[in-house]
């Protein structure tokens, strides 16, 4: 009972911190995720009984908690994008998803396999899990609330990328699972992967998201006024958007992450200035921040309890290479011809933040196949996320201020 009451107090303090810290820290080179990770580490140094934070010891809980956090974040991400979808208008995030992420996965997996000695299946799993930009922890470099106007090309590119690539990374996770389940993959295995895991499931994810968005748009905006939704229920609608689009698409064997984002984008395209969008996004954002706080406290606790114990110097270097060299350099090269130049191009290339989505992919894959040395996989994943949380958390405020100041100078 004492442990339970202590957990309640911790949750209450975390909830208050989520409410206050973003505003308190907005002018400083420090993000609230950093403080939650540190707070979690400190909590698990205390001589008190707390839940086991290890993802290796709690695979199902890790999978479902991170899954819930990601899909709620994807709803909020889609609802706050003001720009209408078009291939030209969305060329930056589309390039980041289909080329930047794919090349990053290829480069990282080859280095991990050829230099650090990882089995190919594990190398590909790590690459696919760590390559996507996280929709959960990238809030400081994303666009503002719906119709707020803070949607320059850099913020838009990073926001839309975070929304799209969590679903688009899944085919590579499935390829890693396939390699882990077979001694030697055949041409038939790769053909099945291309047709089912890549083409079919991505297609169903896009179609399922669009259909869900159209249906929910009609329920929200198209029904007669006499049965319209009350203001107090807007948040429940946002939750329904998340769960309906994700659940139905997963039942149809599509990628639910992709569907949730597409559904939110579809709803956002209807009645773009309606207050529903603001209220739905606000509710999603509140739930997301609470889940972030709890997950980061547990992540900090996992670090304190030895999550990085299996980290080798080669793996530590791999994490550094990904965060400091591979993603920024691949991003800068692959963005050629998109119109992004100078500081804007480097910011888009460099702010591929790793986070909660990576934890989900690793937990999901380890639950579906036997990979060599899971403790080492978790160590490298935790190390890379830790690097990203601290590096991008400290750089996001000054870098975005610099970007805004350049735009003011140009406009004047």
mmCIF file of C-alpha atoms in Angstrom:
data_model
loop_
_atom_site.group_PDB
_atom_site.id
_atom_site.type_symbol
_atom_site.label_atom_id
_atom_site.label_comp_id
_atom_site.label_asym_id
_atom_site.label_seq_id
_atom_site.Cartn_x
_atom_site.Cartn_y
_atom_site.Cartn_z
ATOM 1 C CA UNK A 1 0.000 0.000 0.000
ATOM 2 C CA UNK A 2 2.850 2.412 0.799
ATOM 3 C CA UNK A 3 4.355 1.720 -2.630
ATOM 4 C CA UNK A 4 0.994 2.357 -4.299
ATOM 5 C CA UNK A 5 0.522 5.661 -2.477
ATOM 6 C CA UNK A 6 4.049 6.712 -3.412
ATOM 7 C CA UNK A 7 3.298 5.996 -7.065
ATOM 8 C CA UNK A 8 0.167 8.154 -6.818
ATOM 9 C CA UNK A 9 2.226 11.045 -5.445
ATOM 10 C CA UNK A 10 4.815 10.624 -8.218
ATOM 11 C CA UNK A 11 2.081 10.660 -10.876
ATOM 12 C CA UNK A 12 0.552 13.792 -9.322
ATOM 13 C CA UNK A 13 3.901 15.621 -9.266
ATOM 14 C CA UNK A 14 4.606 14.522 -12.849
ATOM 15 C CA UNK A 15 1.191 15.825 -13.934
ATOM 16 C CA UNK A 16 1.876 19.244 -12.364
ATOM 17 C CA UNK A 17 5.312 19.300 -13.964
ATOM 18 C CA UNK A 18 3.833 18.555 -17.382
ATOM 19 C CA UNK A 19 1.484 21.529 -16.921
ATOM 20 C CA UNK A 20 4.165 24.007 -15.865
ATOM 21 C CA UNK A 21 7.535 23.014 -17.295
ATOM 22 C CA UNK A 22 6.907 23.648 -21.029
ATOM 23 C CA UNK A 23 6.047 27.288 -20.310
ATOM 24 C CA UNK A 24 8.817 27.756 -17.739
ATOM 25 C CA UNK A 25 11.502 26.351 -20.055
ATOM 26 C CA UNK A 26 10.436 27.844 -23.391
ATOM 27 C CA UNK A 27 13.139 30.541 -23.261
ATOM 28 C CA UNK A 28 15.936 28.254 -22.090
ATOM 29 C CA UNK A 29 18.148 25.684 -23.862
ATOM 30 C CA UNK A 30 16.532 22.891 -21.897
ATOM 31 C CA UNK A 31 13.515 20.714 -22.661
ATOM 32 C CA UNK A 32 11.197 19.115 -20.136
ATOM 33 C CA UNK A 33 11.948 15.547 -21.380
ATOM 34 C CA UNK A 34 15.512 16.010 -20.110
ATOM 35 C CA UNK A 35 14.232 16.824 -16.633
ATOM 36 C CA UNK A 36 11.882 13.847 -16.599
ATOM 37 C CA UNK A 37 14.666 11.453 -17.574
ATOM 38 C CA UNK A 38 16.870 12.897 -14.828
ATOM 39 C CA UNK A 39 13.928 12.766 -12.410
ATOM 40 C CA UNK A 40 13.311 9.111 -13.207
ATOM 41 C CA UNK A 41 16.977 8.312 -12.675
ATOM 42 C CA UNK A 42 16.952 10.075 -9.299
ATOM 43 C CA UNK A 43 13.714 8.382 -8.203
ATOM 44 C CA UNK A 44 15.196 4.943 -8.728
ATOM 45 C CA UNK A 45 18.234 5.861 -6.665
ATOM 46 C CA UNK A 46 15.992 6.186 -3.598
ATOM 47 C CA UNK A 47 15.660 3.256 -1.155
ATOM 48 C CA UNK A 48 11.930 2.832 -1.851
ATOM 49 C CA UNK A 49 9.852 0.180 -3.579
ATOM 50 C CA UNK A 50 8.922 1.232 -7.120
ATOM 51 C CA UNK A 51 7.681 -0.744 -10.167
ATOM 52 C CA UNK A 52 10.380 -2.456 -12.223
ATOM 53 C CA UNK A 53 11.123 -0.013 -15.079
ATOM 54 C CA UNK A 54 13.098 -2.452 -17.248
ATOM 55 C CA UNK A 55 11.587 -2.892 -20.746
ATOM 56 C CA UNK A 56 13.367 -6.247 -20.993
ATOM 57 C CA UNK A 57 11.480 -7.492 -17.929
ATOM 58 C CA UNK A 58 8.128 -5.986 -18.992
ATOM 59 C CA UNK A 59 7.851 -6.466 -22.771
ATOM 60 C CA UNK A 60 4.042 -6.426 -23.019
ATOM 61 C CA UNK A 61 3.634 -3.367 -20.802
ATOM 62 C CA UNK A 62 6.390 -1.549 -22.710
ATOM 63 C CA UNK A 63 4.772 -2.390 -26.043
ATOM 64 C CA UNK A 64 1.294 -1.208 -25.120
ATOM 65 C CA UNK A 65 2.284 1.915 -23.174
ATOM 66 C CA UNK A 66 4.569 3.163 -25.939
ATOM 67 C CA UNK A 67 2.003 2.180 -28.584
ATOM 68 C CA UNK A 68 -0.706 4.226 -26.862
ATOM 69 C CA UNK A 69 1.587 7.220 -26.468
ATOM 70 C CA UNK A 70 2.623 7.154 -30.133
ATOM 71 C CA UNK A 71 -0.886 6.888 -31.597
ATOM 72 C CA UNK A 72 -2.185 9.736 -29.427
ATOM 73 C CA UNK A 73 0.818 11.833 -30.463
ATOM 74 C CA UNK A 74 0.114 11.043 -34.126
ATOM 75 C CA UNK A 75 -3.461 12.291 -33.792
ATOM 76 C CA UNK A 76 -2.290 15.563 -32.265
ATOM 77 C CA UNK A 77 0.419 15.888 -34.912
ATOM 78 C CA UNK A 78 -2.042 15.505 -37.774
ATOM 79 C CA UNK A 79 -4.604 17.873 -36.293
ATOM 80 C CA UNK A 80 -2.165 20.771 -35.913
ATOM 81 C CA UNK A 81 -0.869 20.826 -39.500
ATOM 82 C CA UNK A 82 -2.518 23.705 -41.368
ATOM 83 C CA UNK A 83 -1.072 22.963 -44.813
ATOM 84 C CA UNK A 84 -3.331 21.088 -47.217
ATOM 85 C CA UNK A 85 -1.907 17.908 -48.675
ATOM 86 C CA UNK A 86 -0.346 18.019 -52.137
ATOM 87 C CA UNK A 87 2.681 16.274 -53.583
ATOM 88 C CA UNK A 88 4.411 19.605 -54.185
ATOM 89 C CA UNK A 89 3.477 21.191 -50.864
ATOM 90 C CA UNK A 90 4.537 18.072 -48.953
ATOM 91 C CA UNK A 91 7.691 17.339 -50.967
ATOM 92 C CA UNK A 92 10.017 17.865 -47.972
ATOM 93 C CA UNK A 93 8.424 15.355 -45.555
ATOM 94 C CA UNK A 94 7.782 12.889 -48.393
ATOM 95 C CA UNK A 95 11.472 13.035 -49.336
ATOM 96 C CA UNK A 96 12.455 12.594 -45.687
ATOM 97 C CA UNK A 97 10.274 9.502 -45.394
ATOM 98 C CA UNK A 98 10.908 7.596 -48.601
ATOM 99 C CA UNK A 99 14.554 8.511 -49.148
ATOM 100 C CA UNK A 100 16.215 9.960 -46.030
ATOM 101 C CA UNK A 101 14.827 7.331 -43.671
ATOM 102 C CA UNK A 102 15.467 4.454 -46.089
ATOM 103 C CA UNK A 103 19.074 5.469 -46.716
ATOM 104 C CA UNK A 104 19.622 6.006 -42.978
ATOM 105 C CA UNK A 105 18.326 2.489 -42.280
ATOM 106 C CA UNK A 106 20.603 1.026 -44.960
ATOM 107 C CA UNK A 107 23.729 2.882 -43.833
ATOM 108 C CA UNK A 108 23.247 2.195 -40.130
ATOM 109 C CA UNK A 109 22.419 -1.490 -40.583
ATOM 110 C CA UNK A 110 25.463 -2.069 -42.805
ATOM 111 C CA UNK A 111 27.794 -0.359 -40.300
ATOM 112 C CA UNK A 112 26.230 -2.221 -37.355
ATOM 113 C CA UNK A 113 26.542 -5.567 -39.174
ATOM 114 C CA UNK A 114 29.880 -5.084 -40.919
ATOM 115 C CA UNK A 115 31.794 -3.171 -38.245
ATOM 116 C CA UNK A 116 30.122 -3.642 -34.837
ATOM 117 C CA UNK A 117 29.452 -7.352 -35.316
ATOM 118 C CA UNK A 118 25.662 -7.337 -35.002
ATOM 119 C CA UNK A 119 23.739 -10.175 -36.721
ATOM 120 C CA UNK A 120 21.984 -8.810 -39.821
ATOM 121 C CA UNK A 121 18.492 -9.252 -38.312
ATOM 122 C CA UNK A 122 19.426 -7.308 -35.167
ATOM 123 C CA UNK A 123 21.288 -4.653 -37.168
ATOM 124 C CA UNK A 124 18.240 -4.075 -39.371
ATOM 125 C CA UNK A 125 15.908 -4.005 -36.364
ATOM 126 C CA UNK A 126 18.036 -1.364 -34.654
ATOM 127 C CA UNK A 127 18.290 0.688 -37.845
ATOM 128 C CA UNK A 128 14.539 0.544 -38.540
ATOM 129 C CA UNK A 129 13.695 1.406 -34.915
ATOM 130 C CA UNK A 130 16.148 4.274 -34.533
ATOM 131 C CA UNK A 131 15.810 5.887 -37.978
ATOM 132 C CA UNK A 132 12.290 7.426 -37.689
ATOM 133 C CA UNK A 133 11.829 10.910 -36.276
ATOM 134 C CA UNK A 134 9.720 10.564 -33.142
ATOM 135 C CA UNK A 135 6.319 12.319 -33.090
ATOM 136 C CA UNK A 136 6.305 12.266 -29.290
ATOM 137 C CA UNK A 137 9.527 14.055 -28.296
ATOM 138 C CA UNK A 138 9.785 16.412 -31.278
ATOM 139 C CA UNK A 139 7.279 18.977 -29.971
ATOM 140 C CA UNK A 140 9.838 21.778 -29.575
ATOM 141 C CA UNK A 141 10.635 21.753 -33.311
ATOM 142 C CA UNK A 142 7.113 21.182 -34.603
ATOM 143 C CA UNK A 143 4.380 23.529 -35.784
ATOM 144 C CA UNK A 144 2.154 25.302 -33.284
ATOM 145 C CA UNK A 145 -1.490 24.664 -32.466
ATOM 146 C CA UNK A 146 -4.123 24.552 -35.253
ATOM 147 C CA UNK A 147 -4.488 27.913 -37.050
ATOM 148 C CA UNK A 148 -1.803 29.456 -34.838
ATOM 149 C CA UNK A 149 0.333 30.362 -37.838
ATOM 150 C CA UNK A 150 3.669 28.891 -36.701
ATOM 151 C CA UNK A 151 4.122 26.723 -39.776
ATOM 152 C CA UNK A 152 7.352 27.631 -41.556
ATOM 153 C CA UNK A 153 8.901 25.067 -43.903
ATOM 154 C CA UNK A 154 11.286 23.665 -41.260
ATOM 155 C CA UNK A 155 8.669 23.082 -38.575
ATOM 156 C CA UNK A 156 6.225 21.721 -41.133
ATOM 157 C CA UNK A 157 8.780 19.288 -42.591
ATOM 158 C CA UNK A 158 9.760 17.887 -39.191
ATOM 159 C CA UNK A 159 6.130 17.643 -38.042
ATOM 160 C CA UNK A 160 4.849 15.894 -41.147
ATOM 161 C CA UNK A 161 7.900 13.613 -41.244
ATOM 162 C CA UNK A 162 7.258 12.544 -37.658
ATOM 163 C CA UNK A 163 3.652 11.790 -38.559
ATOM 164 C CA UNK A 164 4.415 9.736 -41.644
ATOM 165 C CA UNK A 165 7.560 7.797 -40.888
ATOM 166 C CA UNK A 166 6.436 5.930 -37.787
ATOM 167 C CA UNK A 167 4.138 3.916 -40.011
ATOM 168 C CA UNK A 168 6.595 3.726 -42.911
ATOM 169 C CA UNK A 169 9.345 2.249 -40.717
ATOM 170 C CA UNK A 170 7.218 -0.795 -39.920
ATOM 171 C CA UNK A 171 8.001 -2.706 -43.149
ATOM 172 C CA UNK A 172 11.694 -2.694 -42.223
ATOM 173 C CA UNK A 173 10.903 -3.894 -38.716
ATOM 174 C CA UNK A 174 8.981 -6.769 -40.295
ATOM 175 C CA UNK A 175 11.931 -7.534 -42.552
ATOM 176 C CA UNK A 176 14.128 -7.783 -39.445
ATOM 177 C CA UNK A 177 11.568 -10.131 -37.838
ATOM 178 C CA UNK A 178 11.554 -12.224 -41.017
ATOM 179 C CA UNK A 179 15.352 -12.487 -40.998
ATOM 180 C CA UNK A 180 15.322 -13.465 -37.309
ATOM 181 C CA UNK A 181 12.793 -16.229 -37.935
ATOM 182 C CA UNK A 182 14.615 -17.877 -40.850
ATOM 183 C CA UNK A 183 18.108 -19.354 -41.152
ATOM 184 C CA UNK A 184 18.473 -18.004 -44.682
ATOM 185 C CA UNK A 185 15.764 -15.866 -46.287
ATOM 186 C CA UNK A 186 14.805 -16.911 -49.819
ATOM 187 C CA UNK A 187 13.638 -14.913 -52.808
ATOM 188 C CA UNK A 188 10.082 -16.020 -51.986
ATOM 189 C CA UNK A 189 10.430 -14.579 -48.474
ATOM 190 C CA UNK A 190 11.505 -11.179 -49.808
ATOM 191 C CA UNK A 191 8.762 -11.256 -52.466
ATOM 192 C CA UNK A 192 6.158 -11.914 -49.769
ATOM 193 C CA UNK A 193 7.639 -9.111 -47.687
ATOM 194 C CA UNK A 194 7.497 -6.657 -50.590
ATOM 195 C CA UNK A 195 3.935 -7.557 -51.546
ATOM 196 C CA UNK A 196 2.455 -7.952 -48.064
ATOM 197 C CA UNK A 197 4.494 -6.064 -45.452
ATOM 198 C CA UNK A 198 5.371 -3.191 -47.763
ATOM 199 C CA UNK A 199 2.770 -2.702 -50.501
ATOM 200 C CA UNK A 200 -0.391 -4.225 -48.980
ATOM 201 C CA UNK A 201 -0.026 -3.063 -45.390
ATOM 202 C CA UNK A 202 1.065 0.471 -46.320
ATOM 203 C CA UNK A 203 -1.812 0.688 -48.812
ATOM 204 C CA UNK A 204 -4.337 -0.521 -46.233
ATOM 205 C CA UNK A 205 -2.886 1.940 -43.714
ATOM 206 C CA UNK A 206 -3.379 4.876 -46.072
ATOM 207 C CA UNK A 207 -6.839 3.728 -47.208
ATOM 208 C CA UNK A 208 -7.963 2.865 -43.676
ATOM 209 C CA UNK A 209 -6.837 6.238 -42.378
ATOM 210 C CA UNK A 210 -8.585 8.112 -45.174
ATOM 211 C CA UNK A 211 -11.833 6.176 -44.786
ATOM 212 C CA UNK A 212 -11.791 6.584 -41.003
ATOM 213 C CA UNK A 213 -11.111 10.289 -41.408
ATOM 214 C CA UNK A 214 -13.951 10.703 -43.894
ATOM 215 C CA UNK A 215 -16.413 8.830 -41.666
ATOM 216 C CA UNK A 216 -15.442 10.716 -38.536
ATOM 217 C CA UNK A 217 -15.431 14.030 -40.432
ATOM 218 C CA UNK A 218 -19.032 13.388 -41.404
ATOM 219 C CA UNK A 219 -19.986 12.547 -37.817
ATOM 220 C CA UNK A 220 -18.251 15.679 -36.528
ATOM 221 C CA UNK A 221 -19.178 18.240 -39.196
ATOM 222 C CA UNK A 222 -21.886 16.735 -41.382
ATOM 223 C CA UNK A 223 -24.644 15.602 -39.023
ATOM 224 C CA UNK A 224 -27.577 17.942 -38.316
ATOM 225 C CA UNK A 225 -27.052 20.585 -35.666
ATOM 226 C CA UNK A 226 -29.581 18.969 -33.326
ATOM 227 C CA UNK A 227 -27.182 16.127 -32.594
ATOM 228 C CA UNK A 228 -23.961 18.095 -32.814
ATOM 229 C CA UNK A 229 -21.164 17.395 -30.359
ATOM 230 C CA UNK A 230 -20.998 19.534 -27.235
ATOM 231 C CA UNK A 231 -17.854 21.489 -26.459
ATOM 232 C CA UNK A 232 -17.175 19.380 -23.384
ATOM 233 C CA UNK A 233 -17.017 16.239 -25.553
ATOM 234 C CA UNK A 234 -14.452 17.405 -28.134
ATOM 235 C CA UNK A 235 -11.690 15.522 -26.341
ATOM 236 C CA UNK A 236 -13.606 12.251 -26.551
ATOM 237 C CA UNK A 237 -13.861 12.758 -30.303
ATOM 238 C CA UNK A 238 -10.080 13.060 -30.544
ATOM 239 C CA UNK A 239 -9.704 9.838 -28.574
ATOM 240 C CA UNK A 240 -12.257 8.159 -30.847
ATOM 241 C CA UNK A 241 -10.330 9.300 -33.936
ATOM 242 C CA UNK A 242 -7.209 7.701 -32.508
ATOM 243 C CA UNK A 243 -8.690 4.389 -31.427
ATOM 244 C CA UNK A 244 -11.119 3.841 -34.311
ATOM 245 C CA UNK A 245 -8.610 4.530 -37.091
ATOM 246 C CA UNK A 246 -5.875 2.523 -35.362
ATOM 247 C CA UNK A 247 -8.019 -0.437 -34.309
ATOM 248 C CA UNK A 248 -9.921 -0.902 -37.572
ATOM 249 C CA UNK A 249 -6.793 -0.590 -39.700
ATOM 250 C CA UNK A 250 -4.883 -3.080 -37.570
ATOM 251 C CA UNK A 251 -7.823 -5.496 -37.822
ATOM 252 C CA UNK A 252 -7.557 -5.149 -41.621
ATOM 253 C CA UNK A 253 -3.801 -5.902 -41.336
ATOM 254 C CA UNK A 254 -2.737 -2.384 -42.271
ATOM 255 C CA UNK A 255 -0.326 -0.106 -40.442
ATOM 256 C CA UNK A 256 -2.320 1.614 -37.715
ATOM 257 C CA UNK A 257 0.307 4.286 -37.039
ATOM 258 C CA UNK A 258 0.021 5.485 -40.627
ATOM 259 C CA UNK A 259 -3.772 5.307 -40.506
ATOM 260 C CA UNK A 260 -4.032 7.456 -37.370
ATOM 261 C CA UNK A 261 -1.982 10.250 -38.924
ATOM 262 C CA UNK A 262 -3.845 10.075 -42.253
ATOM 263 C CA UNK A 263 -7.190 10.135 -40.418
ATOM 264 C CA UNK A 264 -6.163 13.225 -38.453
ATOM 265 C CA UNK A 265 -4.975 14.947 -41.641
ATOM 266 C CA UNK A 266 -8.258 14.061 -43.364
ATOM 267 C CA UNK A 267 -10.331 15.492 -40.519
ATOM 268 C CA UNK A 268 -8.123 18.599 -40.436
ATOM 269 C CA UNK A 269 -8.907 19.209 -44.109
ATOM 270 C CA UNK A 270 -12.615 19.713 -43.278
ATOM 271 C CA UNK A 271 -13.781 23.037 -41.818
ATOM 272 C CA UNK A 272 -10.158 24.085 -41.303
ATOM 273 C CA UNK A 273 -10.929 27.059 -39.037
ATOM 274 C CA UNK A 274 -13.509 25.244 -36.902
ATOM 275 C CA UNK A 275 -12.939 25.313 -33.150
ATOM 276 C CA UNK A 276 -13.246 21.512 -33.043
ATOM 277 C CA UNK A 277 -9.672 21.196 -34.312
ATOM 278 C CA UNK A 278 -8.273 23.357 -31.528
ATOM 279 C CA UNK A 279 -10.147 21.523 -28.787
ATOM 280 C CA UNK A 280 -9.378 18.064 -30.159
ATOM 281 C CA UNK A 281 -5.703 18.886 -30.483
ATOM 282 C CA UNK A 282 -5.593 20.343 -26.959
ATOM 283 C CA UNK A 283 -7.055 17.153 -25.487
ATOM 284 C CA UNK A 284 -4.649 14.935 -27.439
ATOM 285 C CA UNK A 285 -1.748 17.102 -26.368
ATOM 286 C CA UNK A 286 -2.683 16.848 -22.683
ATOM 287 C CA UNK A 287 -2.984 13.052 -22.740
ATOM 288 C CA UNK A 288 0.222 12.778 -24.758
ATOM 289 C CA UNK A 289 2.200 14.912 -22.295
ATOM 290 C CA UNK A 290 1.004 12.864 -19.321
ATOM 291 C CA UNK A 291 2.036 9.619 -21.025
ATOM 292 C CA UNK A 292 5.372 11.165 -22.003
ATOM 293 C CA UNK A 293 6.026 12.096 -18.384
ATOM 294 C CA UNK A 294 5.330 8.585 -17.120
ATOM 295 C CA UNK A 295 7.326 6.888 -19.874
ATOM 296 C CA UNK A 296 10.325 9.174 -19.446
ATOM 297 C CA UNK A 297 10.318 8.649 -15.684
ATOM 298 C CA UNK A 298 10.352 4.896 -16.329
ATOM 299 C CA UNK A 299 13.046 5.350 -18.974
ATOM 300 C CA UNK A 300 15.205 7.270 -16.505
ATOM 301 C CA UNK A 301 14.533 4.542 -13.956
ATOM 302 C CA UNK A 302 15.540 1.869 -16.462
ATOM 303 C CA UNK A 303 18.824 3.711 -17.025
ATOM 304 C CA UNK A 304 19.353 3.781 -13.252
ATOM 305 C CA UNK A 305 18.646 0.049 -12.996
ATOM 306 C CA UNK A 306 21.192 -0.989 -15.601
ATOM 307 C CA UNK A 307 19.572 -0.591 -19.019
ATOM 308 C CA UNK A 308 22.953 0.470 -20.433
ATOM 309 C CA UNK A 309 24.915 -2.303 -18.720
ATOM 310 C CA UNK A 310 25.326 -4.310 -21.939
ATOM 311 C CA UNK A 311 26.526 -1.298 -23.951
ATOM 312 C CA UNK A 312 29.878 -1.904 -25.674
ATOM 313 C CA UNK A 313 32.198 0.839 -26.867
ATOM 314 C CA UNK A 314 31.339 -0.073 -30.476
ATOM 315 C CA UNK A 315 27.638 0.315 -29.730
ATOM 316 C CA UNK A 316 28.217 3.617 -27.936
ATOM 317 C CA UNK A 317 30.038 4.835 -31.040
ATOM 318 C CA UNK A 318 27.203 3.577 -33.250
ATOM 319 C CA UNK A 319 24.729 5.734 -31.333
ATOM 320 C CA UNK A 320 27.009 8.746 -31.643
ATOM 321 C CA UNK A 321 27.438 8.130 -35.371
ATOM 322 C CA UNK A 322 23.685 7.946 -35.929
ATOM 323 C CA UNK A 323 22.826 11.108 -34.015
ATOM 324 C CA UNK A 324 25.791 13.285 -34.990
ATOM 325 C CA UNK A 325 26.787 12.081 -38.465
ATOM 326 C CA UNK A 326 24.594 9.527 -40.270
ATOM 327 C CA UNK A 327 21.164 11.184 -39.954
ATOM 328 C CA UNK A 328 22.404 14.792 -40.440
ATOM 329 C CA UNK A 329 24.650 13.930 -43.394
ATOM 330 C CA UNK A 330 22.165 11.591 -45.104
ATOM 331 C CA UNK A 331 19.410 14.148 -44.506
ATOM 332 C CA UNK A 332 21.444 17.001 -45.987
ATOM 333 C CA UNK A 333 22.376 14.979 -49.081
ATOM 334 C CA UNK A 334 18.928 13.529 -49.759
ATOM 335 C CA UNK A 335 17.209 16.911 -49.412
ATOM 336 C CA UNK A 336 18.994 18.145 -52.514
ATOM 337 C CA UNK A 337 16.583 19.595 -55.071
ATOM 338 C CA UNK A 338 13.780 20.231 -52.576
ATOM 339 C CA UNK A 339 14.458 23.932 -52.172
ATOM 340 C CA UNK A 340 15.729 23.593 -48.593
ATOM 341 C CA UNK A 341 19.015 25.468 -48.252
ATOM 342 C CA UNK A 342 21.474 26.751 -45.679
ATOM 343 C CA UNK A 343 20.467 26.664 -42.013
ATOM 344 C CA UNK A 344 16.969 25.370 -42.833
ATOM 345 C CA UNK A 345 18.380 22.329 -44.599
ATOM 346 C CA UNK A 346 20.768 21.526 -41.750
ATOM 347 C CA UNK A 347 18.014 21.861 -39.130
ATOM 348 C CA UNK A 348 15.674 19.533 -41.025
ATOM 349 C CA UNK A 349 18.514 17.074 -41.581
ATOM 350 C CA UNK A 350 19.842 17.202 -38.023
ATOM 351 C CA UNK A 351 16.707 17.137 -35.899
ATOM 352 C CA UNK A 352 15.743 13.521 -36.423
ATOM 353 C CA UNK A 353 14.789 13.035 -32.782
ATOM 354 C CA UNK A 354 14.708 9.458 -31.451
ATOM 355 C CA UNK A 355 12.290 8.530 -28.695
ATOM 356 C CA UNK A 356 9.171 6.629 -27.689
ATOM 357 C CA UNK A 357 8.542 5.157 -31.134
ATOM 358 C CA UNK A 358 11.941 3.442 -31.047
ATOM 359 C CA UNK A 359 11.053 1.815 -27.722
ATOM 360 C CA UNK A 360 7.813 0.510 -29.223
ATOM 361 C CA UNK A 361 9.466 -1.030 -32.286
ATOM 362 C CA UNK A 362 12.117 -2.812 -30.229
ATOM 363 C CA UNK A 363 9.562 -4.157 -27.724
ATOM 364 C CA UNK A 364 7.239 -5.249 -30.527
ATOM 365 C CA UNK A 365 9.959 -7.042 -32.507
ATOM 366 C CA UNK A 366 11.442 -8.811 -29.478
ATOM 367 C CA UNK A 367 7.958 -10.079 -28.645
ATOM 368 C CA UNK A 368 7.506 -11.518 -32.160
ATOM 369 C CA UNK A 369 10.883 -13.143 -32.842
ATOM 370 C CA UNK A 370 14.049 -14.317 -31.107
ATOM 371 C CA UNK A 371 16.861 -11.827 -31.664
ATOM 372 C CA UNK A 372 20.410 -12.385 -30.453
ATOM 373 C CA UNK A 373 21.307 -10.624 -27.185
ATOM 374 C CA UNK A 374 18.129 -8.597 -26.364
ATOM 375 C CA UNK A 375 19.886 -6.866 -23.442
ATOM 376 C CA UNK A 376 22.469 -5.443 -25.842
ATOM 377 C CA UNK A 377 19.691 -4.318 -28.221
ATOM 378 C CA UNK A 378 17.974 -2.448 -25.387
ATOM 379 C CA UNK A 379 21.284 -0.932 -24.272
ATOM 380 C CA UNK A 380 22.071 0.546 -27.689
ATOM 381 C CA UNK A 381 18.481 1.741 -28.088
ATOM 382 C CA UNK A 382 18.451 3.379 -24.651
ATOM 383 C CA UNK A 383 21.845 4.995 -25.240
ATOM 384 C CA UNK A 384 20.784 6.478 -28.586
ATOM 385 C CA UNK A 385 17.497 7.813 -27.209
ATOM 386 C CA UNK A 386 19.352 9.297 -24.229
ATOM 387 C CA UNK A 387 21.782 11.057 -26.574
ATOM 388 C CA UNK A 388 18.943 12.425 -28.672
ATOM 389 C CA UNK A 389 16.871 13.599 -25.705
ATOM 390 C CA UNK A 390 19.770 15.584 -24.268
ATOM 391 C CA UNK A 391 21.305 16.862 -27.525
ATOM 392 C CA UNK A 392 18.118 17.886 -29.283
ATOM 393 C CA UNK A 393 16.514 19.026 -26.027
ATOM 394 C CA UNK A 394 19.332 21.510 -25.415
ATOM 395 C CA UNK A 395 19.627 22.652 -29.042
ATOM 396 C CA UNK A 396 15.983 22.980 -30.065
ATOM 397 C CA UNK A 397 15.251 26.327 -28.370
ATOM 398 C CA UNK A 398 18.394 28.254 -29.467
ATOM 399 C CA UNK A 399 18.337 26.745 -32.976
ATOM 400 C CA UNK A 400 14.669 27.563 -33.581
ATOM 401 C CA UNK A 401 15.230 31.078 -32.203
ATOM 402 C CA UNK A 402 18.072 31.509 -34.674
ATOM 403 C CA UNK A 403 15.840 30.310 -37.488
ATOM 404 C CA UNK A 404 13.067 32.717 -36.488
ATOM 405 C CA UNK A 405 15.476 35.639 -36.224
ATOM 406 C CA UNK A 406 16.759 34.955 -39.751
ATOM 407 C CA UNK A 407 13.184 34.920 -41.059
ATOM 408 C CA UNK A 408 12.455 38.258 -39.362
ATOM 409 C CA UNK A 409 15.575 39.792 -40.924
ATOM 410 C CA UNK A 410 14.615 38.521 -44.376
ATOM 411 C CA UNK A 411 11.048 39.782 -44.025
ATOM 412 C CA UNK A 412 12.263 43.210 -42.946
#
